[in-house]
């Protein structure tokens, strides 16, 4: 079964625009779970422009599905993950001021840097996922450094889906086949939406999890979050 993890960063962005606690990101996460979401994802950044470290701590006390914290593995981030001990930490190569993720790790080249980080988080009892491009070599490298999963960066699939969905998904199918061959878990995320998710899941049926935020919140403006979660789940189940 492929889990749907809802990234709630955009909810925090809306809250922070007014400097108050409306919408309440903790209540929103609880409601997402109540409506069927199978995980909650957050990406705390150093400037706290959306999710704050205090949010992470509060969420860790109430999330009853899988809590996934993603981010660049700075010392502050690693200490927060060790403190909170979520189900999963997803390591992304974003610079602190990045607007959003724009590439996966080059695990082949950063092998020596990432290995001790993976080992450190696993000692804390946290499952570790590495954000990578759809490249079998990067999937193998993630396995070699001890990661439990990879998360495939799916922007290229989303960008090319309308023109030729089979060509767009082909590299991801190859990466997923390699993940299955070597025995590493498989997640995916970035620009997946109601238009392209069902086909992606059909071609990659062994996905463990998809993490989706921006599209879900945009759709919720028109349909409401309960209906939107229901529709995304239908693409996966």
CSV table of N, CA, C and O in Angstrom, one decimal, residues 63-127:
chain,number,residue,atom,x,y,z
A,63,UNK,N,0.6,13.8,16.1
A,63,UNK,CA,0.5,13.0,14.9
A,63,UNK,C,0.5,11.5,15.3
A,63,UNK,O,1.4,11.0,16.0
A,64,UNK,N,-0.5,10.8,14.8
A,64,UNK,CA,-0.7,9.4,15.1
A,64,UNK,C,-0.4,8.5,14.0
A,64,UNK,O,-0.3,7.3,14.1
A,65,UNK,N,-0.2,9.1,12.8
A,65,UNK,CA,0.2,8.3,11.6
A,65,UNK,C,1.7,8.4,11.5
A,65,UNK,O,2.4,8.3,12.5
A,66,UNK,N,2.3,8.5,10.4
A,66,UNK,CA,3.7,8.7,10.2
A,66,UNK,C,4.1,10.1,10.1
A,66,UNK,O,3.6,10.9,9.3
A,67,UNK,N,5.0,10.5,11.0
A,67,UNK,CA,5.5,11.9,11.0
A,67,UNK,C,6.8,11.9,10.2
A,67,UNK,O,7.8,11.2,10.6
A,68,UNK,N,6.9,12.7,9.2
A,68,UNK,CA,8.1,12.8,8.3
A,68,UNK,C,8.6,14.3,8.4
A,68,UNK,O,7.9,15.2,8.0
A,69,UNK,N,9.9,14.4,8.8
A,69,UNK,CA,10.5,15.7,8.8
A,69,UNK,C,11.6,15.7,7.7
A,69,UNK,O,12.5,14.9,7.7
A,70,UNK,N,11.4,16.7,6.8
A,70,UNK,CA,12.4,16.8,5.7
A,70,UNK,C,13.2,18.0,5.9
A,70,UNK,O,12.7,19.0,6.4
A,71,UNK,N,14.5,18.0,5.4
A,71,UNK,CA,15.3,19.2,5.4
A,71,UNK,C,16.7,18.9,5.1
A,71,UNK,O,17.2,17.8,5.0
A,72,UNK,N,17.5,20.0,5.0
A,72,UNK,CA,18.9,20.0,4.8
A,72,UNK,C,19.5,19.6,6.1
A,72,UNK,O,19.2,20.1,7.2
A,73,UNK,N,20.5,18.6,6.1
A,73,UNK,CA,21.0,18.1,7.4
A,73,UNK,C,22.0,19.0,8.1
A,73,UNK,O,23.2,18.5,8.3
A,74,UNK,N,21.6,20.2,8.4
A,74,UNK,CA,22.5,21.0,9.2
A,74,UNK,C,22.5,20.5,10.7
A,74,UNK,O,21.7,19.7,11.0
A,75,UNK,N,23.4,21.0,11.5
A,75,UNK,CA,23.5,20.5,12.8
A,75,UNK,C,22.2,20.8,13.6
A,75,UNK,O,21.7,20.0,14.4
A,76,UNK,N,21.6,22.0,13.4
A,76,UNK,CA,20.3,22.3,14.0
A,76,UNK,C,19.2,21.4,13.6
A,76,UNK,O,18.4,20.9,14.5
A,77,UNK,N,19.2,21.0,12.3
A,77,UNK,CA,18.1,20.1,11.8
A,77,UNK,C,18.3,18.7,12.5
A,77,UNK,O,17.4,18.1,12.9
A,78,UNK,N,19.6,18.3,12.5
A,78,UNK,CA,19.8,16.9,13.0
A,78,UNK,C,19.5,16.9,14.5
A,78,UNK,O,18.9,15.9,15.0
A,79,UNK,N,19.8,17.9,15.3
A,79,UNK,CA,19.5,17.9,16.7
A,79,UNK,C,17.9,17.9,16.9
A,79,UNK,O,17.4,17.3,17.8
A,80,UNK,N,17.2,18.6,16.0
A,80,UNK,CA,15.8,18.7,16.1
A,80,UNK,C,15.2,17.3,15.9
A,80,UNK,O,14.3,16.8,16.6
A,81,UNK,N,15.7,16.6,14.8
A,81,UNK,CA,15.2,15.3,14.5
A,81,UNK,C,15.5,14.3,15.7
A,81,UNK,O,14.7,13.5,16.1
A,82,UNK,N,16.7,14.4,16.2
A,82,UNK,CA,17.1,13.5,17.4
A,82,UNK,C,16.2,13.8,18.6
A,82,UNK,O,15.9,12.9,19.3
A,83,UNK,N,15.8,15.0,18.8
A,83,UNK,CA,14.9,15.4,19.9
A,83,UNK,C,13.5,14.8,19.7
A,83,UNK,O,12.9,14.2,20.6
A,84,UNK,N,13.0,15.0,18.5
A,84,UNK,CA,11.6,14.7,18.2
A,84,UNK,C,11.4,13.2,17.9
A,84,UNK,O,10.4,12.6,18.2
A,85,UNK,N,12.4,12.6,17.2
A,85,UNK,CA,12.4,11.2,16.8
A,85,UNK,C,11.1,10.9,16.0
A,85,UNK,O,10.3,10.1,16.4
A,86,UNK,N,11.0,11.5,14.8
A,86,UNK,CA,9.8,11.1,14.0
A,86,UNK,C,10.0,9.8,13.4
A,86,UNK,O,11.0,9.1,13.5
A,87,UNK,N,8.9,9.3,12.7
A,87,UNK,CA,9.0,8.0,12.0
A,87,UNK,C,10.1,8.0,10.9
A,87,UNK,O,10.8,7.1,10.7
A,88,UNK,N,10.2,9.2,10.3
A,88,UNK,CA,11.1,9.3,9.1
A,88,UNK,C,11.7,10.7,9.0
A,88,UNK,O,11.1,11.7,9.3
A,89,UNK,N,13.0,10.7,8.7
A,89,UNK,CA,13.6,12.0,8.3
A,89,UNK,C,14.1,11.9,6.8
A,89,UNK,O,14.7,10.9,6.4
A,90,UNK,N,13.7,12.9,6.0
A,90,UNK,CA,14.1,12.9,4.6
A,90,UNK,C,15.1,14.0,4.4
A,90,UNK,O,14.8,15.1,4.7
A,91,UNK,N,16.3,13.6,3.9
A,91,UNK,CA,17.4,14.5,3.8
A,91,UNK,C,17.3,15.1,2.4
A,91,UNK,O,17.3,14.3,1.4
A,92,UNK,N,17.3,16.4,2.3
A,92,UNK,CA,17.2,17.1,1.0
A,92,UNK,C,18.4,18.0,0.9
A,92,UNK,O,18.9,18.5,1.9
A,93,UNK,N,18.9,18.3,-0.4
A,93,UNK,CA,20.1,19.1,-0.5
A,93,UNK,C,19.9,20.6,-0.7
A,93,UNK,O,20.7,21.3,-1.2
A,94,UNK,N,18.7,21.1,-0.2
A,94,UNK,CA,18.4,22.5,-0.4
A,94,UNK,C,19.3,23.4,0.3
A,94,UNK,O,19.7,23.2,1.5
A,95,UNK,N,19.7,24.5,-0.3
A,95,UNK,CA,20.4,25.6,0.4
A,95,UNK,C,19.3,26.2,1.4
A,95,UNK,O,18.1,26.2,1.2
A,96,UNK,N,19.8,26.9,2.5
A,96,UNK,CA,18.9,27.4,3.5
A,96,UNK,C,17.9,28.4,2.9
A,96,UNK,O,16.8,28.5,3.4
A,97,UNK,N,18.3,29.2,1.8
A,97,UNK,CA,17.4,30.2,1.3
A,97,UNK,C,16.6,29.7,0.0
A,97,UNK,O,16.0,30.5,-0.7
A,98,UNK,N,16.7,28.4,-0.2
A,98,UNK,CA,16.0,27.8,-1.4
A,98,UNK,C,14.5,28.0,-1.3
A,98,UNK,O,13.9,27.8,-0.2
A,99,UNK,N,13.8,28.4,-2.4
A,99,UNK,CA,12.4,28.5,-2.4
A,99,UNK,C,11.7,27.2,-2.2
A,99,UNK,O,10.8,27.0,-1.5
A,100,UNK,N,12.2,26.2,-3.0
A,100,UNK,CA,11.7,24.8,-2.9
A,100,UNK,C,12.8,23.9,-3.4
A,100,UNK,O,13.8,24.4,-4.0
A,101,UNK,N,12.6,22.6,-3.3
A,101,UNK,CA,13.6,21.6,-3.7
A,101,UNK,C,13.7,21.7,-5.2
A,101,UNK,O,12.7,21.8,-6.0
A,102,UNK,N,14.9,21.6,-5.7
A,102,UNK,CA,15.2,21.7,-7.2
A,102,UNK,C,16.0,20.6,-7.7
A,102,UNK,O,16.3,20.6,-8.9
A,103,UNK,N,16.5,19.7,-6.9
A,103,UNK,CA,17.3,18.6,-7.4
A,103,UNK,C,17.5,17.6,-6.2
A,103,UNK,O,17.3,18.0,-5.0
A,104,UNK,N,17.8,16.4,-6.6
A,104,UNK,CA,18.2,15.4,-5.6
A,104,UNK,C,19.6,15.4,-5.2
A,104,UNK,O,20.4,16.1,-5.8
A,105,UNK,N,20.0,14.7,-4.2
A,105,UNK,CA,21.4,14.6,-3.8
A,105,UNK,C,22.2,13.8,-4.9
A,105,UNK,O,21.7,12.9,-5.5
A,106,UNK,N,23.4,14.2,-5.0
A,106,UNK,CA,24.4,13.4,-5.7
A,106,UNK,C,25.0,12.5,-4.7
A,106,UNK,O,26.1,12.8,-4.2
A,107,UNK,N,24.4,11.4,-4.4
A,107,UNK,CA,24.8,10.5,-3.3
A,107,UNK,C,26.2,9.9,-3.7
A,107,UNK,O,27.0,9.6,-2.8
A,108,UNK,N,26.4,9.6,-5.0
A,108,UNK,CA,27.6,9.0,-5.4
A,108,UNK,C,28.8,9.9,-5.0
A,108,UNK,O,29.8,9.4,-4.5
A,109,UNK,N,28.7,11.2,-5.2
A,109,UNK,CA,29.8,12.1,-4.9
A,109,UNK,C,29.8,12.5,-3.4
A,109,UNK,O,30.9,12.7,-2.8
A,110,UNK,N,28.6,12.6,-2.8
A,110,UNK,CA,28.6,13.0,-1.4
A,110,UNK,C,28.5,11.8,-0.4
A,110,UNK,O,28.1,12.0,0.8
A,111,UNK,N,28.9,10.7,-0.9
A,111,UNK,CA,28.9,9.4,-0.1
A,111,UNK,C,29.4,9.6,1.3
A,111,UNK,O,28.8,9.2,2.3
A,112,UNK,N,30.6,10.1,1.4
A,112,UNK,CA,31.3,10.2,2.6
A,112,UNK,C,30.7,11.2,3.6
A,112,UNK,O,30.8,11.1,4.8
A,113,UNK,N,30.1,12.2,3.0
A,113,UNK,CA,29.4,13.2,3.9
A,113,UNK,C,28.1,12.7,4.4
A,113,UNK,O,27.8,12.9,5.6
A,114,UNK,N,27.3,12.0,3.6
A,114,UNK,CA,26.0,11.5,4.0
A,114,UNK,C,26.0,10.3,4.9
A,114,UNK,O,25.1,10.1,5.7
A,115,UNK,N,27.0,9.4,4.7
A,115,UNK,CA,27.0,8.2,5.4
A,115,UNK,C,26.9,8.4,7.0
A,115,UNK,O,26.1,7.8,7.7
A,116,UNK,N,27.8,9.3,7.6
A,116,UNK,CA,27.7,9.5,9.0
A,116,UNK,C,26.4,10.1,9.5
A,116,UNK,O,26.0,9.9,10.6
A,117,UNK,N,25.8,10.9,8.6
A,117,UNK,CA,24.5,11.5,9.0
A,117,UNK,C,23.4,10.5,9.0
A,117,UNK,O,22.6,10.4,10.0
A,118,UNK,N,23.4,9.6,8.0
A,118,UNK,CA,22.5,8.5,8.0
A,118,UNK,C,22.7,7.6,9.3
A,118,UNK,O,21.7,7.3,10.0
A,119,UNK,N,23.9,7.3,9.6
A,119,UNK,CA,24.2,6.5,10.8
A,119,UNK,C,23.7,7.1,12.0
A,119,UNK,O,23.2,6.5,12.9
A,120,UNK,N,24.0,8.4,12.1
A,120,UNK,CA,23.6,9.2,13.3
A,120,UNK,C,22.1,9.2,13.5
A,120,UNK,O,21.6,8.9,14.7
A,121,UNK,N,21.3,9.4,12.5
A,121,UNK,CA,19.9,9.4,12.6
A,121,UNK,C,19.3,8.0,12.9
A,121,UNK,O,18.3,7.8,13.7
A,122,UNK,N,19.9,7.0,12.3
A,122,UNK,CA,19.4,5.6,12.6
A,122,UNK,C,19.7,5.2,14.0
A,122,UNK,O,18.9,4.5,14.6
A,123,UNK,N,20.8,5.7,14.6
A,123,UNK,CA,21.1,5.4,16.0
A,123,UNK,C,20.0,6.0,16.9
A,123,UNK,O,19.7,5.5,18.0
A,124,UNK,N,19.4,7.1,16.4
A,124,UNK,CA,18.3,7.7,17.2
A,124,UNK,C,16.9,7.0,16.9
A,124,UNK,O,15.9,7.4,17.4
A,125,UNK,N,17.0,5.9,16.1
A,125,UNK,CA,15.7,5.2,15.9
A,125,UNK,C,14.8,5.8,14.8
A,125,UNK,O,13.6,5.5,14.7
A,126,UNK,N,15.4,6.6,13.9
A,126,UNK,CA,14.7,7.3,12.9
A,126,UNK,C,14.9,6.6,11.5
A,126,UNK,O,16.1,6.4,11.1
A,127,UNK,N,13.9,6.3,10.8
A,127,UNK,CA,14.0,5.8,9.4
A,127,UNK,C,14.5,7.0,8.5
A,127,UNK,O,14.0,8.1,8.6
